[in-house]
Short mmCIF file of C-alpha atoms in Angstrom, two decimals:
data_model
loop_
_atom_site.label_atom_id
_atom_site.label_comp_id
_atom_site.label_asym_id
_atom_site.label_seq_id
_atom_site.Cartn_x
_atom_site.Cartn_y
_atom_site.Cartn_z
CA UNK A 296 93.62 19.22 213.26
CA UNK A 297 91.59 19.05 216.19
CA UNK A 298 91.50 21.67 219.04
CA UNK A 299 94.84 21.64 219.75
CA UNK A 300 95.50 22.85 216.44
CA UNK A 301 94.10 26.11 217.69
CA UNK A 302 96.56 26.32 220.88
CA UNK A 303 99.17 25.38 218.64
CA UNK A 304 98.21 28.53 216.61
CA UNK A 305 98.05 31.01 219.45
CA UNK A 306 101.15 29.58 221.33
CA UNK A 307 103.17 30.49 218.08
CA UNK A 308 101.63 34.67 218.73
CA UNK A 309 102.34 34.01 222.21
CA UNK A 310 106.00 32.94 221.15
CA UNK A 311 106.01 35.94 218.85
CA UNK A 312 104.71 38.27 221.19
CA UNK A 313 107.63 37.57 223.67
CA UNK A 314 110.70 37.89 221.26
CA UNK A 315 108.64 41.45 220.39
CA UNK A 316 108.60 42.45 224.32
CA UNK A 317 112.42 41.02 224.84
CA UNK A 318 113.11 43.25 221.23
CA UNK A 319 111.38 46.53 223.34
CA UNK A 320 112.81 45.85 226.51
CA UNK A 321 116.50 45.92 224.96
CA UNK A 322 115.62 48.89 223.52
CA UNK A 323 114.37 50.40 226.69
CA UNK A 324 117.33 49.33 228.45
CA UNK A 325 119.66 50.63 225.70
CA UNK A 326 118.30 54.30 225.39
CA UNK A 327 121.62 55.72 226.35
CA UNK A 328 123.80 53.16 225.39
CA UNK A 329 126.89 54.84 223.02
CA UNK A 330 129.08 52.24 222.92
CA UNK A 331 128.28 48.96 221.46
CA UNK A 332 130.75 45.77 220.11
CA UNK A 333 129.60 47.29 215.93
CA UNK A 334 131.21 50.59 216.95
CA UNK A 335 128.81 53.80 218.08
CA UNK A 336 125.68 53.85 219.45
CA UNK A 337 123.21 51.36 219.99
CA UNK A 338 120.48 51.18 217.07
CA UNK A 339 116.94 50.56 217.91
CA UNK A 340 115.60 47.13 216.71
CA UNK A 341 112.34 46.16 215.09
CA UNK A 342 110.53 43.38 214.84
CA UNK A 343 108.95 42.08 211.91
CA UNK A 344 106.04 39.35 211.97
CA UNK A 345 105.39 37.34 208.85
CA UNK A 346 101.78 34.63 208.80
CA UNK A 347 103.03 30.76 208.96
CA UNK A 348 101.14 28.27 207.58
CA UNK A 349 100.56 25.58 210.27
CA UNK A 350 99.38 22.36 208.33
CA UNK A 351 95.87 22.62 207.78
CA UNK A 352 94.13 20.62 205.22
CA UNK A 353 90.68 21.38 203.43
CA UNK A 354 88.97 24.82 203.28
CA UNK A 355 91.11 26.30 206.13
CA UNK A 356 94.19 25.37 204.30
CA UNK A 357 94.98 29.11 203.59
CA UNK A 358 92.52 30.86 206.17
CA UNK A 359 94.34 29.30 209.38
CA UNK A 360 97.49 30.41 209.55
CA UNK A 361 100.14 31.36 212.64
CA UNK A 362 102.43 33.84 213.19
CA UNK A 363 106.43 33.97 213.38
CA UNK A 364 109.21 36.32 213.88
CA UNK A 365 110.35 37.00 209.89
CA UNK A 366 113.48 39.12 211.67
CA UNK A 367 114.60 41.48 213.85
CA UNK A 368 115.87 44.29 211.82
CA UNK A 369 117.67 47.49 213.04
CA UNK A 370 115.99 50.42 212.11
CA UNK A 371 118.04 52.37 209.56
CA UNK A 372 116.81 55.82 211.48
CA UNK A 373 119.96 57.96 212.04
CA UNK A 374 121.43 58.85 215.86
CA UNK A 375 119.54 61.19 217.83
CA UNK A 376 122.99 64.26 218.30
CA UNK A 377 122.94 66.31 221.46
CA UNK A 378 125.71 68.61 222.49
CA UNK A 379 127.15 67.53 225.70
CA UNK A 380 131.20 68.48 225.33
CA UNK A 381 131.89 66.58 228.56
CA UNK A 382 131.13 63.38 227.67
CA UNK A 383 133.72 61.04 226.49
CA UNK A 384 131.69 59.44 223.68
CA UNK A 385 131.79 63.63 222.31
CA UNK A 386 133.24 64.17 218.87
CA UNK A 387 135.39 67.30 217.72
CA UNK A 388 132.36 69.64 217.93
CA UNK A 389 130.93 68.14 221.77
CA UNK A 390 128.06 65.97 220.02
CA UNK A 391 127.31 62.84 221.52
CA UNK A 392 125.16 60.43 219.25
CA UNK A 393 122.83 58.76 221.26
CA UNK A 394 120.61 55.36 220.15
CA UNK A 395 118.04 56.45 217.53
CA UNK A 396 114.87 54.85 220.11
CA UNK A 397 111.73 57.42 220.96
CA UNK A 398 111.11 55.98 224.87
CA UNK A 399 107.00 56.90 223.48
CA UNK A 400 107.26 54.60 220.33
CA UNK A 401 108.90 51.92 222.93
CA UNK A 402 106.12 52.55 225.52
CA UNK A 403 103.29 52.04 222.63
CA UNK A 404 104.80 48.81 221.64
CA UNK A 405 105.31 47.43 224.71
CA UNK A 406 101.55 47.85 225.47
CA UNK A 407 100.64 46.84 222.53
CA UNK A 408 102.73 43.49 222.45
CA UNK A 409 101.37 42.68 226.27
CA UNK A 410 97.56 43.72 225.39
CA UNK A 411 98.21 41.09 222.48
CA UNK A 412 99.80 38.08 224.13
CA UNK A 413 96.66 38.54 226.46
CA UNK A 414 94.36 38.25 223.60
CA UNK A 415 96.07 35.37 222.75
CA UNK A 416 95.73 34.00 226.15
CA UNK A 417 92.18 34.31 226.21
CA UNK A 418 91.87 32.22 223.32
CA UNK A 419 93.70 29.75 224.60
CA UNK A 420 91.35 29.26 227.64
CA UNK A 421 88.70 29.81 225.21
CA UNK A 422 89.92 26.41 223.20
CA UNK A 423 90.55 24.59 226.77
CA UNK A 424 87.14 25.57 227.90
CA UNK A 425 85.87 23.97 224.38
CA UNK A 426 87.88 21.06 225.10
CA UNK A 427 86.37 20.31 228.51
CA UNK A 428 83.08 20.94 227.93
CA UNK A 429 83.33 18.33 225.44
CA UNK A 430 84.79 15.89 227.45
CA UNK A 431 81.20 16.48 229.47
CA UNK A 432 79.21 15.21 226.88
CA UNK A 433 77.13 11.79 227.76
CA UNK A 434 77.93 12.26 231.60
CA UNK B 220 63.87 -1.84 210.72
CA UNK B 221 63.46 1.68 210.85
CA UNK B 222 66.76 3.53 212.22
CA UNK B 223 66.69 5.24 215.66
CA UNK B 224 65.41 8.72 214.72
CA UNK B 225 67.01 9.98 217.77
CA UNK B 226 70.50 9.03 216.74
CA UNK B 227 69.87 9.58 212.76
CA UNK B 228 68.94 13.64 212.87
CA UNK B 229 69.39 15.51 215.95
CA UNK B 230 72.77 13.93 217.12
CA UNK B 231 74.33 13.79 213.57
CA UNK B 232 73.38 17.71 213.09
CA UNK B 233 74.96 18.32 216.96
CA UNK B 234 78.32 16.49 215.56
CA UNK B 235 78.37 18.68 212.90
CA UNK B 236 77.65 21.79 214.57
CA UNK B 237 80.64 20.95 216.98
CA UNK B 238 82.96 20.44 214.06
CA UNK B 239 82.25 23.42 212.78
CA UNK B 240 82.74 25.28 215.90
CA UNK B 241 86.54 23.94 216.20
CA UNK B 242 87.08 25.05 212.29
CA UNK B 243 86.12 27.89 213.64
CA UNK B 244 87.72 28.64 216.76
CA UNK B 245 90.86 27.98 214.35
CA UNK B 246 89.73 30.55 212.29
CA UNK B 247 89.35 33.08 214.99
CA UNK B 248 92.45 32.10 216.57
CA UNK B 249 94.79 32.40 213.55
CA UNK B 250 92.92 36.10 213.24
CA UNK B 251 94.02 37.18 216.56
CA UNK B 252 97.28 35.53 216.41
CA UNK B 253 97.90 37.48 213.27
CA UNK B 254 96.60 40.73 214.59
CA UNK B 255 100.39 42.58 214.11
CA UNK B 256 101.13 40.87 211.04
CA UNK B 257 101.79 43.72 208.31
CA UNK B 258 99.46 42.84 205.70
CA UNK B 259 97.66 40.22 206.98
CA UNK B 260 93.80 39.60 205.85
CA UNK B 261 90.84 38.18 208.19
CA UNK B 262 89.04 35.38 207.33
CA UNK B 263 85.93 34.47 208.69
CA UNK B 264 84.33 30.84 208.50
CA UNK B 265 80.40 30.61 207.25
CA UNK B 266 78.69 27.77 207.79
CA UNK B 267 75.15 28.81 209.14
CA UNK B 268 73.35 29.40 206.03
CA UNK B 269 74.37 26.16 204.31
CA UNK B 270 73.85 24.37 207.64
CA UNK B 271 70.15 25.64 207.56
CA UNK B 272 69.69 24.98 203.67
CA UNK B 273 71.19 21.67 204.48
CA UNK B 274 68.33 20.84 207.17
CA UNK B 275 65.52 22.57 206.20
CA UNK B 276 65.27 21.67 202.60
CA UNK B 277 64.09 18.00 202.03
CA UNK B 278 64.74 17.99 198.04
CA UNK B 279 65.39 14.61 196.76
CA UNK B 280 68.26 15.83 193.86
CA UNK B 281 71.12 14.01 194.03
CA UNK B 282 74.22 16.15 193.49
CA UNK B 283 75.80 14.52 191.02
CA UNK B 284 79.72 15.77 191.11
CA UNK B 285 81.93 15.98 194.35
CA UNK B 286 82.16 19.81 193.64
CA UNK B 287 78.10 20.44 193.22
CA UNK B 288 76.54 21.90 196.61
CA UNK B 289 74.45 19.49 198.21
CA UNK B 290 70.96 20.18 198.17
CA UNK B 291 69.35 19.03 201.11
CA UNK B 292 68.52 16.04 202.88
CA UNK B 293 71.33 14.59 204.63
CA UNK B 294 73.87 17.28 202.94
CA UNK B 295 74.42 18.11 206.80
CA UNK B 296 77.04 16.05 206.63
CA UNK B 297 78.53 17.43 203.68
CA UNK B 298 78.46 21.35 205.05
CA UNK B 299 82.41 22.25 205.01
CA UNK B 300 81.75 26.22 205.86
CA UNK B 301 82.90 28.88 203.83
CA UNK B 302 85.82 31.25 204.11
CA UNK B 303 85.33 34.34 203.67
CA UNK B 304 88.08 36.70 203.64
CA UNK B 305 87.62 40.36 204.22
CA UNK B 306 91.13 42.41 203.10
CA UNK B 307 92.12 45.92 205.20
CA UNK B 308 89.65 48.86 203.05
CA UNK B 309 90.87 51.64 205.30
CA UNK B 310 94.04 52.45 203.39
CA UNK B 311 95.80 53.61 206.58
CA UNK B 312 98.82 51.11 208.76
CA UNK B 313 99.99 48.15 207.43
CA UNK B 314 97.29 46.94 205.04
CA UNK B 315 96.26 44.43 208.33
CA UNK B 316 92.48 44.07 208.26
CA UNK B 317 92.16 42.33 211.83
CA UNK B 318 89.82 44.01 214.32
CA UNK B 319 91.09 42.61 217.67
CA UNK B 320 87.49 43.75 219.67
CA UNK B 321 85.25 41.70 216.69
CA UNK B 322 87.70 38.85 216.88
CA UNK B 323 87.20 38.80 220.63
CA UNK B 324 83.37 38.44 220.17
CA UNK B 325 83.22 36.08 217.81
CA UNK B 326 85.35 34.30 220.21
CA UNK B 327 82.94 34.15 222.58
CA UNK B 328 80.10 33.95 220.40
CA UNK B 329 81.27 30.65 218.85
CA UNK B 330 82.79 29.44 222.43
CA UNK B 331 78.88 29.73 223.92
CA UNK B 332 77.54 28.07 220.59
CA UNK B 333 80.15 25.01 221.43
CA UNK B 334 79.45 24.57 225.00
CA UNK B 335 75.21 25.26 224.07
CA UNK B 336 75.72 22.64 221.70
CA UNK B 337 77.65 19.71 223.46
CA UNK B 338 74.98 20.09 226.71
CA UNK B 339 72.30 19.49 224.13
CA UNK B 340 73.68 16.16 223.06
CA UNK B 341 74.08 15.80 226.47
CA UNK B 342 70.02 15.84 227.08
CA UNK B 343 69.82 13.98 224.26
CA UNK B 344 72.16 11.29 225.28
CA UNK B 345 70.71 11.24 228.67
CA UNK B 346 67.26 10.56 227.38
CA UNK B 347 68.52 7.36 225.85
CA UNK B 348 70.36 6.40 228.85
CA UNK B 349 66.58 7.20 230.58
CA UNK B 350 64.85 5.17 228.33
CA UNK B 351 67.46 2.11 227.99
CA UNK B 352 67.36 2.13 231.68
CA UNK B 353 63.70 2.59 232.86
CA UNK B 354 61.74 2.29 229.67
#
């Protein structure tokens, strides 16, 4: 693999990055969302990353390895309840449940999946900048 | 006839060096991509020492099996680098050892060792082109 094999490996976190930051901003958007097709409240979802080996031979057989979505799992936290005996979602005694999602957890994550897809970013221009410099050499 | 010294040391150890570089730019990159995988461990690529032995010890033993380390004079060629892996120690989180900020200077460290090295073969290439043109 030549130095495309290390775009290839941080398109695959970019790729990762994204379905993380699509994963946050459903939950966002969902916050106070109580009625979903699965019946009650919408459940926050997490993403979970697993390493993927990318095809490298030799010594960096095991040390270079990308990254893919392993699943998006919803998170087995229960409903948040709050008593609100007007809404129509209310059961006998007024509680509504309301999606299980902290907007601060959400807020964390979404900075942290954007501060990493630019990390990723700069290592892509880092490789490109490689790649030029060595088209340079012998002019 | 005696080879062209120019071409034989220098250039061959500049090839290398760039090799290297890319081996480890893949390194780096596979740390950074992996920096929210649960459980993921760093590795690191070392090549510097063995590139040095490799140069600056002219011993005439002959390694005798693929698997022996070369021992100097024109083993430059043979220099692979090292992995080294370094697991998470802190026993907090996810058991994910990656340190985005190191991984982002080693980034640039190697990226300025590339470029330093492909404008010296450069010079050196444009000293041939001097001499097979004026000399």
């Amino acid at each position: 693999m030549d130095i495309f094999g290390s775009m290839k490996i941080s398109s695959s976190a970019l790729a990762a990055q994204r379905s993380r930051l699509n994963v946050v901003s459903s939950n966002l958007a969902n916050a106070e969302t109580t009625r979903t097709p699965e019946g009650g409240p919408y459940r926050k979802r997490d993403v979970i990353f697993r390493s993927a080996p990318m095809g490298f031979d030799g010594v960096l057989e095991q040390a270079v390895q990308g990254v893919e979505v392993a699943e998006i799992r919803t998170n087995p936290s229960p409903p948040k309840l709050v008593h609100d005996p007007s809404h129509p979602d209310a059961d006998a005694q007024g509680n509504v449940a309301l999606p299980n999602i902290n907007l601060l957890e959400e807020m964390v994550d979404l900075t942290s999946a954007s501060r990493s897809y630019d990390a990723n970013v700069t290592v892509i221009k880092s490789a490109k900048r490689m790649a030029l410099k060595a088209l340079e050499i012998g002019k | 006839m005696k080879e062209i010294a120019m071409f034989n040391s220098t250039v061959g150890l500049l090839k290398k060096v760039l090799d290297l570089r890319v081996k480890n730019q893949q390194v780096i990159a596979s740390n950074i991509a992996n920096a929210d995988t649960p459980g993921y461990t760093p590795a690191r690529l070392d090549f510097e020492k063995d590139l040095q032995r490799a140069l600056g010890d002219p011993s005439p033993v002959r390694n005798g099996h693929p698997n022996h380390f070369p021992l100097g004079g024109g083993g430059v060629d043979k220099v692979e680098g090292r992995v080294i892996r370094s697991p998470d120690t802190s026993g907090i989180g996810d058991r994910n050892g990656v340190q985005v900020d190191q991984e982002m200077i080693a980034l640039a460290e190697n990226q300025i060792m590339y470029e330093s090295a492909t404008q010296m073969l450069g010079k050196k290439l444009g000293l041939l082109k001097y001499v097979i043109q004026n000399g």
